[in-house]
Coordinates of C-alpha atoms and ligand atoms in Angstrom, one line a residue:
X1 CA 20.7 30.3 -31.6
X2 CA 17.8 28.0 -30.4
X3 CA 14.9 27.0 -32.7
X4 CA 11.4 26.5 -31.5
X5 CA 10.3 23.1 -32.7
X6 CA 7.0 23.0 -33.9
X7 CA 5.1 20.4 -31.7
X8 CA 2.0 18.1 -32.7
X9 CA -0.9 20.3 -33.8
X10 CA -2.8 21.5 -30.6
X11 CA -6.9 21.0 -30.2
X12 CA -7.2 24.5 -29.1
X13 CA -10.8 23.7 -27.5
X14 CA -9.0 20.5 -25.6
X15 CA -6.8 23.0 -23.8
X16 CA -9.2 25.4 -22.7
X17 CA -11.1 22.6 -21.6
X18 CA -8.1 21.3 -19.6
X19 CA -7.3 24.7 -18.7
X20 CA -10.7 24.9 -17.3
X21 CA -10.0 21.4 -15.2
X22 CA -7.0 22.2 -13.9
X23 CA -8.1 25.7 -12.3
X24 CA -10.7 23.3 -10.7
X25 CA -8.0 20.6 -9.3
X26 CA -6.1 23.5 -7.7
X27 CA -9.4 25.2 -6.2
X28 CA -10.8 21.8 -5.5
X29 CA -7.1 20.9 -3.6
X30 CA -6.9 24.4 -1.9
X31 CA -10.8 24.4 -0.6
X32 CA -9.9 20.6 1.0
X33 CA -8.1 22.3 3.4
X34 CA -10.6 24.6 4.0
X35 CA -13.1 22.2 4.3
X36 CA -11.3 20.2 6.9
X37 CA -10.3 23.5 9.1
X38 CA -14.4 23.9 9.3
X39 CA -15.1 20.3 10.1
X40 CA -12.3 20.3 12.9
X41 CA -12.9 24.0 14.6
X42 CA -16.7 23.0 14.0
X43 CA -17.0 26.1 12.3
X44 CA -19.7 24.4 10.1
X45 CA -21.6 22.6 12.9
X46 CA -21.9 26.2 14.1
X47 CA -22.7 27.8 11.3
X48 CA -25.6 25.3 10.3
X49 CA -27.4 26.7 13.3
X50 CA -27.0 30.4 13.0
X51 CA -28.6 33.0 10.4
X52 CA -27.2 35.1 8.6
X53 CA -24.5 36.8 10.3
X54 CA -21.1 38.8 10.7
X55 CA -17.8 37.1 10.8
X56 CA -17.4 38.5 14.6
X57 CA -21.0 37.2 15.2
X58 CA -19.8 33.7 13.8
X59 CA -16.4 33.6 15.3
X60 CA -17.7 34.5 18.6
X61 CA -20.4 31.5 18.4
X62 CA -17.7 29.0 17.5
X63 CA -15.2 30.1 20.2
X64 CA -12.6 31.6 17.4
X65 CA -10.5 34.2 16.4
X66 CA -12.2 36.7 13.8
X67 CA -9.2 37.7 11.7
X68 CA -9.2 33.7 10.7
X69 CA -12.7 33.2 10.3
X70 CA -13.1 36.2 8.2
X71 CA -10.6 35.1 5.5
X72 CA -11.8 31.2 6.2
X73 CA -15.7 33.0 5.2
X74 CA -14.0 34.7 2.0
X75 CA -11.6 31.7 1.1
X76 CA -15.4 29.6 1.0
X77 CA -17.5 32.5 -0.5
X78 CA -15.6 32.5 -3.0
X79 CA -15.5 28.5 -3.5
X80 CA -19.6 29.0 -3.0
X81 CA -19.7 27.4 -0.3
X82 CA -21.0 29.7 1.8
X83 CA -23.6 32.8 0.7
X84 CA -22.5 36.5 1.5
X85 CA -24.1 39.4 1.7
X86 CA -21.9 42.7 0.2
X87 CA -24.5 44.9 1.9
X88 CA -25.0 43.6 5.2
X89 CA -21.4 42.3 6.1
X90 CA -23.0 38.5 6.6
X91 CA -22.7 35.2 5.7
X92 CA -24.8 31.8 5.4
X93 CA -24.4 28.3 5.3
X94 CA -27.5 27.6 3.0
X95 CA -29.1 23.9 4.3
X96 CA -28.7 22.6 1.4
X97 CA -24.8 22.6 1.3
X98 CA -25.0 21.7 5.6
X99 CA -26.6 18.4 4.9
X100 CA -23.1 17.3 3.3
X101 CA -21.1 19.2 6.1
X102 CA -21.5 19.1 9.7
X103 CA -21.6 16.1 12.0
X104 CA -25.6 16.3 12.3
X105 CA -25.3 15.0 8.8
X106 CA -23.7 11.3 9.8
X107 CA -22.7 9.7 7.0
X108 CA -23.4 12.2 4.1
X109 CA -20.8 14.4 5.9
X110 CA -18.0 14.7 3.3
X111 CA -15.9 16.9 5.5
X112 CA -14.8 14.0 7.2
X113 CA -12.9 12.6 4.0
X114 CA -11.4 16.2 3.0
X115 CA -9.2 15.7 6.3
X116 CA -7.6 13.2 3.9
X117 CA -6.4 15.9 1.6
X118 CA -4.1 17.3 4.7
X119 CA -2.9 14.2 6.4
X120 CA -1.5 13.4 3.2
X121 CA 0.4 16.4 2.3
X122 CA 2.1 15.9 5.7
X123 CA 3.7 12.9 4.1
X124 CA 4.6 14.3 0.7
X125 CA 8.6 14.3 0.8
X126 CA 8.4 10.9 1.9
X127 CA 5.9 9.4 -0.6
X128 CA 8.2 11.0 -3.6
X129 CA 12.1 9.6 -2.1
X130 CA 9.7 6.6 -2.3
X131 CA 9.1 7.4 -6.4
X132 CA 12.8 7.6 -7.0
X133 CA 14.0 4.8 -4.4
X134 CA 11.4 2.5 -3.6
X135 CA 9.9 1.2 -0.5
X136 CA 7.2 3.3 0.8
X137 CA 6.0 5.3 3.9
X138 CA 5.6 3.4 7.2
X139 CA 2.2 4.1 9.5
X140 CA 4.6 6.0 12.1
X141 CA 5.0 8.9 9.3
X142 CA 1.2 9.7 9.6
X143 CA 0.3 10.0 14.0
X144 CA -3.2 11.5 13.1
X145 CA -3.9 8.1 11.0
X146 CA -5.9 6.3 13.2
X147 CA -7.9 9.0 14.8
X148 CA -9.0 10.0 10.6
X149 CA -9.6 6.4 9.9
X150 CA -11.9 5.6 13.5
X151 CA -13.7 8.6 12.6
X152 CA -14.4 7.8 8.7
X153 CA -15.5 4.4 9.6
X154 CA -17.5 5.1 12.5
X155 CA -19.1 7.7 10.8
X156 CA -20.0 4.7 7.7
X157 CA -20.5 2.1 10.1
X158 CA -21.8 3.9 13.2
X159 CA -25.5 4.0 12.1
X160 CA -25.4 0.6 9.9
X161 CA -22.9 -2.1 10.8
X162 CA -26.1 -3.9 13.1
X163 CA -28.5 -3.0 11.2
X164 CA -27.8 -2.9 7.6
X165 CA -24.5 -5.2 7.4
X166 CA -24.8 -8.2 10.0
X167 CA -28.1 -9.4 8.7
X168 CA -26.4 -9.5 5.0
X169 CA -24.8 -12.7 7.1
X170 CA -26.2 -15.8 5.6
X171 CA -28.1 -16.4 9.6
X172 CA -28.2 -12.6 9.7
X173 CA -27.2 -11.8 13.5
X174 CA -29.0 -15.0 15.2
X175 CA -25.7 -16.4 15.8
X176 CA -24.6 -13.6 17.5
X177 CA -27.5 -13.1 20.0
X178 CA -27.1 -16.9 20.9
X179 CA -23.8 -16.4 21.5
X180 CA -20.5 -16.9 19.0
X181 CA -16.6 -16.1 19.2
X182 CA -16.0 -13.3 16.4
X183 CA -12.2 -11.9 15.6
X184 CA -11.9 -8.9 13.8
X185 CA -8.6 -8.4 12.0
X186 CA -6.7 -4.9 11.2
X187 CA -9.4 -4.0 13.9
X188 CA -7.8 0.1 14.3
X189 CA -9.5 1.7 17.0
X190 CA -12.1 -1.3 17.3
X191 CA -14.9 0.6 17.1
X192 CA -17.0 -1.5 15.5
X193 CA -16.4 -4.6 17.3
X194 CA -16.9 -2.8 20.6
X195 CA -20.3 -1.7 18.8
X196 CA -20.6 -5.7 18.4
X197 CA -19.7 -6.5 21.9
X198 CA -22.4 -4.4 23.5
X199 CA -25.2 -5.1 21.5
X200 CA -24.0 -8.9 21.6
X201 CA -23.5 -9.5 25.3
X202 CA -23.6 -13.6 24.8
X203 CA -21.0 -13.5 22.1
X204 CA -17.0 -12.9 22.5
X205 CA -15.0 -10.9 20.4
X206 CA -11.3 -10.4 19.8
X207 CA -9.5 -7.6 17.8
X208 CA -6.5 -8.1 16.2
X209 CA -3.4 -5.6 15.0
X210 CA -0.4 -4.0 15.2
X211 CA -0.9 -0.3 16.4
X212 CA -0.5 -0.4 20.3
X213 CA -2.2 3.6 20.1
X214 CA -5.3 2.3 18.5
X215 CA -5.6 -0.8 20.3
X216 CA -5.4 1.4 23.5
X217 CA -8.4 3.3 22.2
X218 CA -10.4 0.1 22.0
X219 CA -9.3 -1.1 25.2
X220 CA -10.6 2.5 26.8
X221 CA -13.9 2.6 25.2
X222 CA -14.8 -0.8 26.0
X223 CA -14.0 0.0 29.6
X224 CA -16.0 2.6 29.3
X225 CA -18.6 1.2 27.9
X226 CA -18.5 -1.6 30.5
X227 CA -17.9 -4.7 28.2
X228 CA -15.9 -7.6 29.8
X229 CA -16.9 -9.9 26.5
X230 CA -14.0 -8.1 24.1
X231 CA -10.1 -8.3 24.1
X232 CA -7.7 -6.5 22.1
X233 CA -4.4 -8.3 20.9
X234 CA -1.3 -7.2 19.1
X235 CA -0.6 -9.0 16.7
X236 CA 0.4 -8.9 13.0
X237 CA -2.1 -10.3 10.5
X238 CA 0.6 -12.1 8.4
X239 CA 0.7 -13.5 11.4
X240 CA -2.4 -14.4 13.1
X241 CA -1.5 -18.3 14.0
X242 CA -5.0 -19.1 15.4
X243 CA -6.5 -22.2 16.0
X244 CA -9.8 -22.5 14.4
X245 CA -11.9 -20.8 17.3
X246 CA -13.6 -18.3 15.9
X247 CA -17.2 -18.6 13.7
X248 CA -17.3 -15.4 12.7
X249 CA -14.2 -13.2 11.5
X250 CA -14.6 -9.3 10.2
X251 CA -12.0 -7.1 8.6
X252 CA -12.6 -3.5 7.5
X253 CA -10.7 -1.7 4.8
X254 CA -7.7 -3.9 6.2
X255 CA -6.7 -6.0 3.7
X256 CA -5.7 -4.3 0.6
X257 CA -3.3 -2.3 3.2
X258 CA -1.7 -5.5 4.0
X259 CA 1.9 -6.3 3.5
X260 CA 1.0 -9.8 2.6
X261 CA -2.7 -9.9 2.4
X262 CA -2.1 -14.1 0.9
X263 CA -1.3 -14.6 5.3
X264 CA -3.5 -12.6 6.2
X265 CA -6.4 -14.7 4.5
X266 CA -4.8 -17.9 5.3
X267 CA -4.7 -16.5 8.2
X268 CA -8.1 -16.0 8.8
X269 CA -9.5 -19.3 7.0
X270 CA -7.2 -20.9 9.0
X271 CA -8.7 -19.3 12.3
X272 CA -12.3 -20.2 11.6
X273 CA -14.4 -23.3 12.6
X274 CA -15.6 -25.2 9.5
X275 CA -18.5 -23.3 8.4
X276 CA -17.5 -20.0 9.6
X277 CA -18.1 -16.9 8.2
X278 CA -15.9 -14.0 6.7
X279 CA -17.4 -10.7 6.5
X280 CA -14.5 -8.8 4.0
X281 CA -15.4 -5.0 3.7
X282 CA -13.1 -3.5 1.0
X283 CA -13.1 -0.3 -1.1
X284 CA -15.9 -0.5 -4.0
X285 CA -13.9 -0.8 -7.2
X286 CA -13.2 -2.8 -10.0
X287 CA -9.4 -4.5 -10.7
X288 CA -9.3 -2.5 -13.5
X289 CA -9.0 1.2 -13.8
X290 CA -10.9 1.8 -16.9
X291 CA -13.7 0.3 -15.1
X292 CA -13.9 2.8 -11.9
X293 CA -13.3 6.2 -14.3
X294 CA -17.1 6.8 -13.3
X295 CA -16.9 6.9 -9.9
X296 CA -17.4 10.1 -8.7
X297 CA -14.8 9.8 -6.0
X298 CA -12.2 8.1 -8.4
X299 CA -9.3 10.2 -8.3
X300 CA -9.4 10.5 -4.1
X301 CA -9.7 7.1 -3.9
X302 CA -5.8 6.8 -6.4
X303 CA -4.5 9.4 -4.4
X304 CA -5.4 7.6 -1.1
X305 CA -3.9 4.7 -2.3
X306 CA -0.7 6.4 -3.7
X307 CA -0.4 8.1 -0.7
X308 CA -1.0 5.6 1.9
X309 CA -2.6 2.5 1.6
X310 CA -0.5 1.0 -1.4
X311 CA 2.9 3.0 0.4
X312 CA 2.5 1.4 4.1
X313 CA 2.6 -2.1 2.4
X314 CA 5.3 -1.2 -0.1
X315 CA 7.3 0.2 3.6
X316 CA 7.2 -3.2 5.0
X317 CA 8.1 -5.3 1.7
X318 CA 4.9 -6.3 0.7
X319 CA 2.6 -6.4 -2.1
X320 CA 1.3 -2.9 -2.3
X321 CA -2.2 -4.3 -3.8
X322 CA -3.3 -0.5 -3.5
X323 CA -7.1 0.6 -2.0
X324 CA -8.8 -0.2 -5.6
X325 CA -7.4 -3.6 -5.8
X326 CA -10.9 -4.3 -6.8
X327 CA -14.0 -7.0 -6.5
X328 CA -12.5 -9.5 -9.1
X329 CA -8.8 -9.5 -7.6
X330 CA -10.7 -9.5 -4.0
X331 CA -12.4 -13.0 -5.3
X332 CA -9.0 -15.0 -6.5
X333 CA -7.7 -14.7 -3.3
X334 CA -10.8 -15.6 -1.0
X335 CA -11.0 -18.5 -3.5
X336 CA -7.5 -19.2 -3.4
X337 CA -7.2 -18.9 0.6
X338 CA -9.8 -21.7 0.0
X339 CA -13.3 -20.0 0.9
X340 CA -16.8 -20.4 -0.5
X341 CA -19.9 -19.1 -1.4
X342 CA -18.9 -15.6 -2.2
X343 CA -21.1 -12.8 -2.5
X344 CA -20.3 -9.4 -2.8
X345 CA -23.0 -6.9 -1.1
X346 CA -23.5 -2.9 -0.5
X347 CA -24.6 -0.9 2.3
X348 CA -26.4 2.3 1.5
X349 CA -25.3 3.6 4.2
X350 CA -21.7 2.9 3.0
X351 CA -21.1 3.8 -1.2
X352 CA -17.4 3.7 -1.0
X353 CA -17.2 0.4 -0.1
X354 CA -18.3 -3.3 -0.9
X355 CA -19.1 -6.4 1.1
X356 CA -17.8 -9.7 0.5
X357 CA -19.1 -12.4 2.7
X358 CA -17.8 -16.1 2.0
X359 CA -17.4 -19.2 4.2
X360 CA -15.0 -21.8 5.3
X361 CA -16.5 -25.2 4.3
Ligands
SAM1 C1 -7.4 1.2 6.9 S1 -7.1 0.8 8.6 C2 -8.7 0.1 9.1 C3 -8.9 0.1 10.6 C4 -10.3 -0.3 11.1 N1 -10.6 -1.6 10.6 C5 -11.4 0.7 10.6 O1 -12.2 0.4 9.8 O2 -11.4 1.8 11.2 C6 -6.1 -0.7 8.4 C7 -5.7 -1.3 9.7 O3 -4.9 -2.4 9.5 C8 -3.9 -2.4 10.4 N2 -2.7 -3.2 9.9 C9 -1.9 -2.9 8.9 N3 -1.0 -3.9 8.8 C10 -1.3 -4.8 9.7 C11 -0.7 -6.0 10.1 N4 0.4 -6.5 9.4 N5 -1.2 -6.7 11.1 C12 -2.3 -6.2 11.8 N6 -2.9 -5.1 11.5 C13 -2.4 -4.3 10.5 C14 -3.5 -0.9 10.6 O4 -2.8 -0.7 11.8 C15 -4.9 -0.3 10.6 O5 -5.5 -0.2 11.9

């Protein structure tokens, strides 16, 4: 005979509430998925230019198979996302709600990041053997990584890295129209620094890390672009063993990815010219969890982190600092890689991160 114990008195109201938040985590997690199928068939681009219309009207106009479409249009009708008429048969993607989604919308497209949501799942199994037996999930476990990330960061940096983010250097960009050498390091698809190179044509730029695929991309696009003033080097950032040649050194989102982010920012202090500059760009967030519960993106940003950027560093041994390692943590190592003169800025253009600029004395 089994005997129900009675547990701790339950806040009935707490439950429903939770009840309530739950249906929305699995709505919000199945609509992701969603969301990134109309981003990547440009489903959304296509409808933010149509009126009202069928499902065979819209899948014709983006090139797609009805059937799919049809259930995609219910699946987001249903999440309002989109607005249907019973009567007519139609659907429409109200401006309002295209602003955040298509590619017209730059970088208030949140589309983009709901890609996440998918590359991750992809990498599940792996991330939970890692719960029960350490270690973590290499970069080879996720092949659409780089194209996400180049994407995502163009798509914050595309608009604002010249105008918005090199004159918060303390000489602004004089240095580079004169003419400087600049390193960028965990430089992905290089995408910004090929930005760099062409609108700096006196000033030399090298990018720096370890995935051959991505480095490839920013080898072809500054051939295509026609830049002789950028190289791209393989090379791990633990690792960098430069000579102090360079005046201006950038890294985006790569250092709380970092096996050993302490080399990396040796590293880099140890590569610049006395009175060099370090533009840091790392997630906005606090070291401290109670502190980032009001961010509205919070609980993507963990999940990230569980999922990737604190698993890839745990895969090769390292320190897993995780993407909110935060502004304070960010600050003891700069200071203890020996920089100075730290400031920490934003870019509008760019809410989900912060800018930390500091100098080699
Ligand atoms: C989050 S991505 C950022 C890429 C790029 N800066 C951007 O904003 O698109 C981090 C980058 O760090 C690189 N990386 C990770 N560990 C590295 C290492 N030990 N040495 C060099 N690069 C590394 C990854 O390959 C990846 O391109």
């Amino acid at each position: 005979m089994t005997t129900a114990t009675a547990g701790p008195e339950r806040d009935r109201e707490k439950s429903r509430v939770f009840l309530e938040n739950m249906t929305n985590i699995m709505n919000g997690g199945a609509l992701s998925l969603m969301m990134s199928i109309g981003h990547k068939t440009g489903l959304f681009d296509t409808m933010s230019t149509m009126a009202a219309a069928t499902p065979a009207d819209i899948a014709t106009a983006a090139g797609l198979q009805e059937r799919y479409v049809r259930e995609w249009l219910a699946a987001l009708t249903a999440g309002a996302v989109v607005e249907h008429d019973a009567d007519m048969g139609t659907y429409v993607l109200p401006p309002e709600h295209a602003g955040l989604l298509t590619r017209a919308a730059g970088p208030l497209n949140l589309t983009t990041y709901c890609q996440y949501v998918s590359l991750l799942g992809q990498v599940e199994d792996d991330v939970i053997e890692a719960f029960r037996n350490g270690g973590g999930v290499p970069y080879d476990r996720y092949p659409q990584f780089q194209t996400l990330m180049a994407e995502s960061s163009w798509q914050r940096l595309g608009d604002s890295l010249i105008d918005h983010v090199l004159p918060l250097l303390p000489e602004g960009d004089a240095p580079l129209v004169a003419g400087i050498d600049v390193a960028d390091v965990g430089c992905g698809s290089g995408r910004a620094l090929n930005l760099m190179a062409a609108t700096y044509p006196n000033s030399r730029f090298v990018g720096f890390d370890i995935a051959e695929a991505a480095l490839e991309r920013g080898r072809a696009d500054a051939a295509a672009a026609g830049s002789t003033n950028i190289t791209f080097v393989a090379r791990d950032a633990a690792a960098l063993d430069e000579p102090p040649s360079f005046d201006l050194i950038t890294s985006f989102d790569a250092v709380h990815d970092q096996a050993h982010p302490d080399r990396m920012l040796a590293g880099v202090f140890a590569a610049l010219r006395p009175g060099g500059s370090y533009l840091c760009v790392e997630p906005k967030a606090s070291s401290h969890l109670h502190e980032n519960l009001e961010m509205p993106m919070a609980p993507l940003m963990y999940t990230i982190s569980t999922m990737h950027c604190m698993t890839v560093s745990l895969a090769y041994g390292g320190e897993g600092l995780g993407t909110a390692w935060g502004e304070q943590l960010a600050i003891e190592k700069l200071t203890k890689a020996g920089f100075v003169d730290i400031t920490v800025a934003g870019n509008k253009h760019d809410r989900s991160n912060h800018y930390l600029i500091c100098r080699k004395p």
